[in-house]
Coordinates of C-alpha atoms in Angstrom, one line a residue:
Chain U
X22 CA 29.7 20.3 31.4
X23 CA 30.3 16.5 31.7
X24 CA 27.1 14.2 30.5
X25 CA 27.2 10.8 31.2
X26 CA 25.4 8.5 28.6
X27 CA 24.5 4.6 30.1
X28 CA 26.6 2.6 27.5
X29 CA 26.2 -0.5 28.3
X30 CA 24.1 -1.4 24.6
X31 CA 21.9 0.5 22.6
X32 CA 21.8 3.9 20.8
X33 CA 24.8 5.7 22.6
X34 CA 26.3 7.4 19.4
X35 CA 23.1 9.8 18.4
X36 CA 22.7 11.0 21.5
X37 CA 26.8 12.0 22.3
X38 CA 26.8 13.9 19.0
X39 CA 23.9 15.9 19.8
X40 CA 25.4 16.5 23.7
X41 CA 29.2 17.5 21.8
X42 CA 27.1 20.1 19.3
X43 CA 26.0 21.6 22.2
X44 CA 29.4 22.0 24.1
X45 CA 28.9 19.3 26.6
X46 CA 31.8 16.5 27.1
X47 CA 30.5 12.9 26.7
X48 CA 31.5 10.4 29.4
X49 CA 30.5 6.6 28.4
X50 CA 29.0 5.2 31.4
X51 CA 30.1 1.4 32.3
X52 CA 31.4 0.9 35.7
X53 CA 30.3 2.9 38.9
X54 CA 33.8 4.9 38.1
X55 CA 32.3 6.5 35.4
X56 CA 29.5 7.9 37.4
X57 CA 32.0 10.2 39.7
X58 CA 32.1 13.3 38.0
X59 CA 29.3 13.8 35.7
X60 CA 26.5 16.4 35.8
X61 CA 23.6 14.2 34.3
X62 CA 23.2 11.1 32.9
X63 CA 21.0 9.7 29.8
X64 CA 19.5 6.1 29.8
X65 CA 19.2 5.4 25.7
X66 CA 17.5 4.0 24.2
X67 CA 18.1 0.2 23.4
X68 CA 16.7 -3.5 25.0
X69 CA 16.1 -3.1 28.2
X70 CA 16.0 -6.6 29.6
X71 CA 20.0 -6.6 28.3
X72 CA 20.5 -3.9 29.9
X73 CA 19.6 -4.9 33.2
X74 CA 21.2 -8.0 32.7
X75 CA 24.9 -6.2 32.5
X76 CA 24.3 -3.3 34.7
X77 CA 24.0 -6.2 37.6
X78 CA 27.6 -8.2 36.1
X79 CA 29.0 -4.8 36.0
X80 CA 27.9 -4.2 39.5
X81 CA 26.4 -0.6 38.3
X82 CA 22.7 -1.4 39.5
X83 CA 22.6 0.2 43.3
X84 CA 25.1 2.7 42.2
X85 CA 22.8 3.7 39.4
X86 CA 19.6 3.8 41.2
X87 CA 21.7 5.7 44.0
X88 CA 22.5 8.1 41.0
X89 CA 19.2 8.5 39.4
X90 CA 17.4 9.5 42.4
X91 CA 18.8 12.3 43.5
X92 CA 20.7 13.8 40.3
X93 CA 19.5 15.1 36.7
X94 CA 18.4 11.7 34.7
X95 CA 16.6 11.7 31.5
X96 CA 15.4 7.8 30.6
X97 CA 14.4 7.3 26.3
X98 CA 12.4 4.0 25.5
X99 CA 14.4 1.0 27.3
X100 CA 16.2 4.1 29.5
X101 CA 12.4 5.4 30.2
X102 CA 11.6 1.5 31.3
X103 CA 14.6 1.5 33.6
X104 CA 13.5 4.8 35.2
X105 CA 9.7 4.2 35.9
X106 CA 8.6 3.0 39.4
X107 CA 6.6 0.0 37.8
X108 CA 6.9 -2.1 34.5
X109 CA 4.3 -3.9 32.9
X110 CA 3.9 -6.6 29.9
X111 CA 6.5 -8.5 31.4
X112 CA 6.4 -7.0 35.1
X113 CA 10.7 -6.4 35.4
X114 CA 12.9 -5.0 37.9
X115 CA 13.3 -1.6 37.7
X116 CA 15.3 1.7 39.2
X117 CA 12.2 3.4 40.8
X118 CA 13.4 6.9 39.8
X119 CA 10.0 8.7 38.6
X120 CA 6.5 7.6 39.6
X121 CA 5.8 6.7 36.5
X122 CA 3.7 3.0 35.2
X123 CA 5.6 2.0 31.8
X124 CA 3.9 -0.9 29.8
X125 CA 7.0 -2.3 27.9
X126 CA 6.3 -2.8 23.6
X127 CA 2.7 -1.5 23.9
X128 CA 1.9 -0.4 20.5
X129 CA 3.2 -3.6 19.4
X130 CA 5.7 -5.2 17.2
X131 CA 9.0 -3.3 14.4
X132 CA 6.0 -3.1 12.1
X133 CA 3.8 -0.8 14.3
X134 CA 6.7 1.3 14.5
X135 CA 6.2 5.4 13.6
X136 CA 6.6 8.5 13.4
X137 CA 4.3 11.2 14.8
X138 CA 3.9 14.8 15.5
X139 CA 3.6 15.7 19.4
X140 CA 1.6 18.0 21.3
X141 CA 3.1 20.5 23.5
X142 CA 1.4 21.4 27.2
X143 CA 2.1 24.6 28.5
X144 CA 4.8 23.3 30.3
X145 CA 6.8 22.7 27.6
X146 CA 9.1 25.5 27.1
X147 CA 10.5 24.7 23.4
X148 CA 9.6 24.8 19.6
X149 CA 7.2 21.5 18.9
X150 CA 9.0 18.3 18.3
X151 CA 8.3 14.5 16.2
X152 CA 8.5 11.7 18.0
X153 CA 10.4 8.4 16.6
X154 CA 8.7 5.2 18.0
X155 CA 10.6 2.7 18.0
X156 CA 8.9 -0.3 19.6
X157 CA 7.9 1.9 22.1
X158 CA 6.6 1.8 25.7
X159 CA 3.5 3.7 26.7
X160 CA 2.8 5.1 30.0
X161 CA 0.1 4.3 31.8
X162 CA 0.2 6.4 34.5
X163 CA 1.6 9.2 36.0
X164 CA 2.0 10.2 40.1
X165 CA 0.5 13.2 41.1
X166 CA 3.9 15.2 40.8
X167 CA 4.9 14.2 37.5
X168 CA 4.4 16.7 34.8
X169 CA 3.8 16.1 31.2
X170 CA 5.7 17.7 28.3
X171 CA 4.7 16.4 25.2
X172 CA 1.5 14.5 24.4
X173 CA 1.1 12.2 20.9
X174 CA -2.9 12.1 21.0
X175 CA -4.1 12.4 24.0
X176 CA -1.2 10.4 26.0
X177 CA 1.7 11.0 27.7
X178 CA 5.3 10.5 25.6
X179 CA 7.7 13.2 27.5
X180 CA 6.8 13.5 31.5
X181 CA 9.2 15.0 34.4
X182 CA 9.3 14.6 38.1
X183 CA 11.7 17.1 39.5
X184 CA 15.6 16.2 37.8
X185 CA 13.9 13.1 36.3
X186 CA 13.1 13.3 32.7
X187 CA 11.2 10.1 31.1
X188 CA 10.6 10.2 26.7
X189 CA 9.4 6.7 25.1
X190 CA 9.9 9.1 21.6
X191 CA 13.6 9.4 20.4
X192 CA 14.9 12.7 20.3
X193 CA 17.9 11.4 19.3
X194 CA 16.9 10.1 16.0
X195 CA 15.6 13.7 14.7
X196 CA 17.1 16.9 13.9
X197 CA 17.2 19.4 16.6
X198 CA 18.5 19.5 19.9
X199 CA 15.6 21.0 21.7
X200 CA 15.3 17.9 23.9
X201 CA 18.5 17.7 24.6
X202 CA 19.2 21.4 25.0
X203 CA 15.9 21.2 27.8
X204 CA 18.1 18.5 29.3
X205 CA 21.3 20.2 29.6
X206 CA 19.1 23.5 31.1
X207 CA 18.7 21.1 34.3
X208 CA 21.7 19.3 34.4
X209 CA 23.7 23.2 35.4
X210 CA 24.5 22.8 39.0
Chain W
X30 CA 12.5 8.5 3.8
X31 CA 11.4 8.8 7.1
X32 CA 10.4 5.3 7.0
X33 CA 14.2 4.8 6.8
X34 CA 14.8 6.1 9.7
X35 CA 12.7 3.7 11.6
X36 CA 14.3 0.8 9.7
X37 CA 17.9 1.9 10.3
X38 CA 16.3 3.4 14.3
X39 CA 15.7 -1.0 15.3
X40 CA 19.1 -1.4 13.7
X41 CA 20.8 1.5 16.3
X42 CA 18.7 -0.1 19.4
X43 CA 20.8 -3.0 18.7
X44 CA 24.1 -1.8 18.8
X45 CA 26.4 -2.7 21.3
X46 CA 24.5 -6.3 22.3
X47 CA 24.4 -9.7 21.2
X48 CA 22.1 -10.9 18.2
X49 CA 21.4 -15.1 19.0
X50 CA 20.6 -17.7 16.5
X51 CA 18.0 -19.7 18.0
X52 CA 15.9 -22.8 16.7
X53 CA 13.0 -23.2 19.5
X54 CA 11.2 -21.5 22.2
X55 CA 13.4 -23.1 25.1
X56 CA 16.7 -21.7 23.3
X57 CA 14.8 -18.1 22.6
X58 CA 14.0 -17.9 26.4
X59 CA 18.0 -19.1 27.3
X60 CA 18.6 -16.0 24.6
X61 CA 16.4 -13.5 26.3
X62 CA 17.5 -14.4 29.8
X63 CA 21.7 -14.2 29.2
X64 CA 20.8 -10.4 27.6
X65 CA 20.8 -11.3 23.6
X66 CA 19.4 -7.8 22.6
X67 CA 17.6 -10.1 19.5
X68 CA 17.2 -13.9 18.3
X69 CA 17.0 -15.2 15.0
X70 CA 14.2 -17.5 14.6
X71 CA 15.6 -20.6 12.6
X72 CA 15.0 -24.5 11.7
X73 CA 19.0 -25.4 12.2
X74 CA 21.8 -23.6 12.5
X75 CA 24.1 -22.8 10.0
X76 CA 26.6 -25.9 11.0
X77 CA 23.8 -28.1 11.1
X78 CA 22.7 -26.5 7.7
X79 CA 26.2 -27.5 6.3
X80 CA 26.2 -30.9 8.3
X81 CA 23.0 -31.4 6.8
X82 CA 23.2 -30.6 2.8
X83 CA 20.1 -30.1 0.9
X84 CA 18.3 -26.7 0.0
X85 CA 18.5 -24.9 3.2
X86 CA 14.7 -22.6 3.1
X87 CA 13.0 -20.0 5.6
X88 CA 12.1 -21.3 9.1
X89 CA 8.7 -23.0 9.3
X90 CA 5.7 -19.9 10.6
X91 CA 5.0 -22.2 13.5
X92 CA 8.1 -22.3 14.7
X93 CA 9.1 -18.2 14.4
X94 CA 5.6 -17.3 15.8
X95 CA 6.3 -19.7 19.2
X96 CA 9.7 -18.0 19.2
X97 CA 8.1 -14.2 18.7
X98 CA 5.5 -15.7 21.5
X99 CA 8.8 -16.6 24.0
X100 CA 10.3 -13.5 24.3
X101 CA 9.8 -9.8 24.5
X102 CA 13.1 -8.9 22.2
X103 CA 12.7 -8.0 18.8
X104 CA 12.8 -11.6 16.6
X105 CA 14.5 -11.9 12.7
X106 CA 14.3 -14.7 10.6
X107 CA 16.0 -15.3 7.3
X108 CA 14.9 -15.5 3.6
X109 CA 16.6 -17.0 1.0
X110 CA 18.4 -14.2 -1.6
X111 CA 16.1 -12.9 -4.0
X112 CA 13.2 -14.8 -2.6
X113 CA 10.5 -12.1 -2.2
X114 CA 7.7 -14.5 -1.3
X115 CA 9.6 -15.8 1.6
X116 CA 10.4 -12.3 2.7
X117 CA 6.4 -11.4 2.4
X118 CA 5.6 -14.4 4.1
X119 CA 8.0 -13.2 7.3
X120 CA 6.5 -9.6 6.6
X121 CA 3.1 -11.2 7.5
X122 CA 4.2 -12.8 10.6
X123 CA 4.8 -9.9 11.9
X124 CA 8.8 -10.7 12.2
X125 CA 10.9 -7.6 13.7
X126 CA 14.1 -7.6 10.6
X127 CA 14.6 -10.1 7.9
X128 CA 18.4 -11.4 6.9
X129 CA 18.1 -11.6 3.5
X130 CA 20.8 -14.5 4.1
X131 CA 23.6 -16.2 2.6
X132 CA 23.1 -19.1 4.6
X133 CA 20.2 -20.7 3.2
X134 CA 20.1 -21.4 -0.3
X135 CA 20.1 -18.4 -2.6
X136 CA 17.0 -18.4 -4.9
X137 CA 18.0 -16.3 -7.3
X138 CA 21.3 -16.4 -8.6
X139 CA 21.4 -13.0 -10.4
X140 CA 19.1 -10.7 -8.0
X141 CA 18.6 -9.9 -4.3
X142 CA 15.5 -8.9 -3.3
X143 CA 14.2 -4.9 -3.3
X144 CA 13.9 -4.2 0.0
X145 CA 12.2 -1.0 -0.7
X146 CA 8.9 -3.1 -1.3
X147 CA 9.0 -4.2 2.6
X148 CA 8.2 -2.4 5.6
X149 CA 10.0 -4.7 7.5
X150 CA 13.7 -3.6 8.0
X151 CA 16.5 -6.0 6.3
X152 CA 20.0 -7.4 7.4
X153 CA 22.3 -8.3 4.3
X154 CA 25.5 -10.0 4.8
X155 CA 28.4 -8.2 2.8
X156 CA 32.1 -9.2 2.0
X157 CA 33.5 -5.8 0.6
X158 CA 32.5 -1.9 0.8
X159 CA 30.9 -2.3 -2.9
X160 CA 28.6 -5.3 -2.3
X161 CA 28.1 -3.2 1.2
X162 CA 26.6 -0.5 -1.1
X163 CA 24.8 -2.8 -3.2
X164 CA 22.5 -4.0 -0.3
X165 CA 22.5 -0.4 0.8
X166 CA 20.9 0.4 -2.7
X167 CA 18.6 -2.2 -3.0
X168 CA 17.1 -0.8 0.6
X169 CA 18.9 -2.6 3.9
X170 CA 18.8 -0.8 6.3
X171 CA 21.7 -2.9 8.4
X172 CA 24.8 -4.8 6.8
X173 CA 26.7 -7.6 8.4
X174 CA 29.5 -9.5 7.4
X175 CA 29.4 -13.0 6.0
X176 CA 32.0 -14.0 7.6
X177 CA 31.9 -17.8 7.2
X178 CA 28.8 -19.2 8.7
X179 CA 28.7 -22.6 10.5
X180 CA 32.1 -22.7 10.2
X181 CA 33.4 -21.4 14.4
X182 CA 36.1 -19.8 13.0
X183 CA 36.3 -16.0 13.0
X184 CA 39.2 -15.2 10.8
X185 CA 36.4 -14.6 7.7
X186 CA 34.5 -12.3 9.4
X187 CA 38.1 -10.7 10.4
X188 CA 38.6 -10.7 6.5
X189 CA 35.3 -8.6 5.9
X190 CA 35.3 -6.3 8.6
X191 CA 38.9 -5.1 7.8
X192 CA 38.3 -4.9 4.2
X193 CA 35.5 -2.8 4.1
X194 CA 37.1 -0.7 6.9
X195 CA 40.2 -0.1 5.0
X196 CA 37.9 0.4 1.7
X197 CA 35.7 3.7 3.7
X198 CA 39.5 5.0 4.8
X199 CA 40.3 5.0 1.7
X200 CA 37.5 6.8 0.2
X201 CA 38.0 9.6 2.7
X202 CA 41.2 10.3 1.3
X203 CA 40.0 10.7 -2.7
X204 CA 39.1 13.9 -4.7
X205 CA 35.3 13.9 -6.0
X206 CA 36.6 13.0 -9.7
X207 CA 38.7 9.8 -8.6
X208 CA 35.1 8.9 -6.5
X209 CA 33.0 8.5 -9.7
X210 CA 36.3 5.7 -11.0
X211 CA 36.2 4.3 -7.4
X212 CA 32.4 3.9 -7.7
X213 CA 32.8 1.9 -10.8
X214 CA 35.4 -0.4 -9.5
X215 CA 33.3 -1.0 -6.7
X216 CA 30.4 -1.3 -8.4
X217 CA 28.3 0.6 -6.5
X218 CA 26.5 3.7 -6.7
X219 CA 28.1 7.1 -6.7
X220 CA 26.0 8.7 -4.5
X221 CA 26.8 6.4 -2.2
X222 CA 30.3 6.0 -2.2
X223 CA 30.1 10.1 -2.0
X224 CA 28.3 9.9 1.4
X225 CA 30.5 7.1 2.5
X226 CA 33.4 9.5 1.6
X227 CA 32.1 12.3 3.5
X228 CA 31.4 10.8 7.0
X229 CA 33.7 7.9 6.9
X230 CA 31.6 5.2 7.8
X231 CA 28.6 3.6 6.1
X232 CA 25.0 5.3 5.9
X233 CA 23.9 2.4 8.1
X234 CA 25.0 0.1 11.0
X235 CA 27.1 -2.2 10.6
X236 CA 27.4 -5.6 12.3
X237 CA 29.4 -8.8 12.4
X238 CA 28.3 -12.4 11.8
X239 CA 29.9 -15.0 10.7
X240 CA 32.1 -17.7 12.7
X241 CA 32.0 -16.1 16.5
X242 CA 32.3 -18.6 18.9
X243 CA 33.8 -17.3 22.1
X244 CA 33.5 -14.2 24.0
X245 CA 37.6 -13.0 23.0
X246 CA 35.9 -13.4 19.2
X247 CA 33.6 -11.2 19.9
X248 CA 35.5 -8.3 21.5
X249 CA 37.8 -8.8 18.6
X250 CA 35.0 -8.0 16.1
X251 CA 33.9 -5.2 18.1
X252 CA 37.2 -3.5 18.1
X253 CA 37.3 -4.0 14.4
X254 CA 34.4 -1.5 14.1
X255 CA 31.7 -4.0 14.5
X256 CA 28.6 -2.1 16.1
X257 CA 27.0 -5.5 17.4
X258 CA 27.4 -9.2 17.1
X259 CA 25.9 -12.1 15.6
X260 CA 26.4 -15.5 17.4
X261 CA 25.2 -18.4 15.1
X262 CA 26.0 -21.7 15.7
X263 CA 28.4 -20.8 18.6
X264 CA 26.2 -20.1 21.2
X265 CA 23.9 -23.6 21.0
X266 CA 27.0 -26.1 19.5
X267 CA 29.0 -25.4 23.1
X268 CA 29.3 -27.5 26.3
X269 CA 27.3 -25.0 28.1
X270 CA 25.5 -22.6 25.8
X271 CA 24.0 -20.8 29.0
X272 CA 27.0 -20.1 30.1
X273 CA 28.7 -19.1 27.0
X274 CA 25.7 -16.6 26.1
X275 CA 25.9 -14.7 29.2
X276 CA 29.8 -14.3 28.6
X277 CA 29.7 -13.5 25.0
X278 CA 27.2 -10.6 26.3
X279 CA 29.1 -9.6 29.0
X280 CA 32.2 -9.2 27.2
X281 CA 30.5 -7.5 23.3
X282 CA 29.4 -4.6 26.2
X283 CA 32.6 -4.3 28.0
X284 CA 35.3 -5.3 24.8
X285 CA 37.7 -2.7 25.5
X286 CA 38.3 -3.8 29.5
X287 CA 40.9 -6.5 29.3
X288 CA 40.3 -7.3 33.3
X289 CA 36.6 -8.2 32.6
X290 CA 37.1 -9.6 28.9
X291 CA 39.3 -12.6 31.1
X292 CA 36.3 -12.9 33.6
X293 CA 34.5 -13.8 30.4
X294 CA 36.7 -16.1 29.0
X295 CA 37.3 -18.6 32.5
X296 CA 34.8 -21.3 32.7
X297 CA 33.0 -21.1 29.5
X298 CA 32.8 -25.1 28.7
X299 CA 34.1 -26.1 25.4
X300 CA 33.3 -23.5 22.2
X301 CA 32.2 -25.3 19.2
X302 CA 34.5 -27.4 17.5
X303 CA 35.0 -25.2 14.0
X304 CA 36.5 -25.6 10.8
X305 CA 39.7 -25.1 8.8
X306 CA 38.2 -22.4 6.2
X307 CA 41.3 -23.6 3.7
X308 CA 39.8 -27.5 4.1
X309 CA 36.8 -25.9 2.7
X310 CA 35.9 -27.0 -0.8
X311 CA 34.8 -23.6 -2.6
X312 CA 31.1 -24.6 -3.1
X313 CA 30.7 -25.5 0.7
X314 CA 32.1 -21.8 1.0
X315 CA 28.8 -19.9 1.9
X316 CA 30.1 -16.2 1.4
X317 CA 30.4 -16.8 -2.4
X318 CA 26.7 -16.2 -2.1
X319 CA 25.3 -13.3 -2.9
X320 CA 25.7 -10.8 -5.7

């Protein structure tokens, strides 16, 4: 199965080694091109305001959003800005995939970065998982058809609408592929 | 350990962007808006540092906190080496990495700073694979190369980045006994170079800085294994620095397409104006910092 990853900046690498340990061929997404013949794609994580700035020069921003609405999508930290319907703290463009409210840096600066354990809801099918924070956004609110995953306290940090899967946690960052793996279950066609 | 993780985590976010030295709000906001993934939060620039002369120190707090009020990317600022007080005093800003840097002047001349102490991440510049490791040991959680700061011209950060790639090939070709002699002659530690060895690349990113001052600089860094790129003095010393940022972006994320890297390179205005590295007298030579 071919997984595309958004590599336009950020944290590519992590994520393409877990996707290849679990069989899956890694396409680097740049140009609408690269978007022809993949299953899935993952938004890393990364800064989104750079990001958006590149995927407009590299004409990838309708394509994308055409992309992300209909097929399996999973958006971490800056990918999980790009994904959410509204963004707050600045208010930014964004692709509108998942009716999600995403308040960009809310826990604050590098030094209020951490790392937590995270609740599982019955809807989440795998072993328990940490969370990486990593400047991370927090959501702030969730449409009435978006499920949630995995909790850290009492809020949100993994939530899915349908194909779309949103995590302000990085997956990538910890051992395991049970993220990933839950992925890949949704990208088989 | 796991607070490594987060260190070296801000240091992967990075990768594949544009880091922009930056001496005031208005240039922070220019950063932000042509897609820097990161400024660094300075009182000059490093050719107006070596224009200047005198002891070069860490950026005034009033003028890092206006920058880390401009703009919602992660801000650095740089110590001097071994200064520890500067270092808390950026800690207590709140600053997102520190560059233990080269660039200013050094404030120790025997040790660098432990930056195990900090819970702020650290940047150190490097020449070679064994002052690489040195950093590494003493707790950064990024290296860069020196290249020659202030100076426009690229071929020292070429220098660096090939050496200390052709330094991790060749470790991945030794037995474990000739490791512990190659640790020695790098002078660096042996657990380490073993892990450096094994995976064939070092246990933390790896950036270039250092004398980039067009977008074709850049791409050339990248393809020399450089994971992102630092743009000093380049950016702000151009005709056009708006201009120039947005290209330099465009082309660090899209360095292997020849078709776009041209797009990048028409109508940029005039690069800074650089420097012979050989006219260079060897105590104006900035990478001879550091130890």
């Amino acid at each position: 199965m071919r997984i595309g990853i958004l590599a336009l900046q950020g944290a590519v690498e992590p994520h393409a080694e877990k996707l290849r340990s679990r069989g899956a061929e890694v396409v680097e997404v740049r140009l609408t091109r690269d978007l022809a013949d993949i299953a899935g794609i993952i938004l890393p994580g990364g800064e989104s305001t750079a990001m958006i700035k590149i995927l407009h020069k590299n004409k990838l921003w309708e394509d994308l959003k055409a992309f992300t609405a209909t097929r399996p999508s999973w958006g971490v930290c800056a990918g999980a800005i790009l994904l959410a319907r509204k963004v707050t703290s600045p208010e930014q463009a964004s692709l509108d995939a998942i009716d999600v409210e995403i308040e960009r840096n809310a826990f604050g600066r590098q030094k209020d970065s951490f790392i937590g354990d995270l609740v599982s809801t019955p809807s989440w099918p795998k072993e328990p998982v940490s969370g990486v924070f990593i400047r991370a956004p927090r959501i702030r609110a969730t449409g009435p058809d978006v499920q949630v995953l995995l909790k850290w306290g009492d809020e949100p940090v993994m939530v899915r609408s349908g194909k779309t899967l949103l995590s302000t946690f990085h997956p990538e960052l910890t051992d395991g592929t049970q993220v990933h793996d839950y992925f890949l279950s949704f990208c088989q066609p | 350990m796991s607070e490594m993780r987060l260190k070296t985590g801000l240091a992967e976010m990075l990768k594949g962007g544009v880091i922009m030295d930056v001496i005031n709000r208005e240039q922070a906001l220019i950063a932000e808006r042509s897609g820097a993934v990161a400024v660094m939060a300075l009182e000059r620039v490093p050719s107006d540092i070596r224009k200047d002369g005198g002891v070069a120190r860490m950026a005034a707090p009033e003028i890092i906190l206006d920058i880390m009020d401009a703009v919602s990317i992660p801000v650095m600022a740089k110590a001097r080496i071994g200064h520890f007080s500067e270092a808390a005093v950026l800690e207590a800003l709140g600053v997102d990495y520190i560059d233990e840097s080269e660039v200013l002047t050094p404030a120790d001349e025997q040790y660098h700073i432990n930056k195990f102490d900090f819970n702020t991440p650290f940047v150190c510049g490097a020449r070679d694979l064994g002052e690489a490791l040195r950093r590494i040991s003493e707790g950064a959680a990024m290296i860069r190369t020196k290249g020659e700061a202030g100076s426009g011209n690229i071929v020292e950060a070429v220098r660096h980045l090939r050496t200390i790639r052709a330094a991790i090939r060749k470790l991945t070709t030794m037995g474990e006994e000739e490791l512990v002699n190659e640790s020695k002659l790098l002078g660096a530690p042996l657990q380490l170079v073993q892990i450096v060895a094994k995976t064939g690349k070092l246990p933390v990113p790896n950036f270039a800085a250092g004398g980039i001052a067009t977008p074709a600089d850049a791409a050339l860094c990248m393809h020399l294994g450089a994971e992102t790129v630092f743009v000093g003095s380049g950016i702000f010393k151009s005709s056009d620095p708006e201009r120039l940022a947005n290209a330099v972006v465009e082309a660090t994320a899209n360095y292997k397409d020849p078709q776009i890297l041209a797009k990048c390179c028409r109508s940029v205005g005039t690069p800074m104006k650089g420097l012979d590295i050989h006219k260079l007298a060897p105590e104006e030579r900035l990478q001879e910092r550091g130890w």
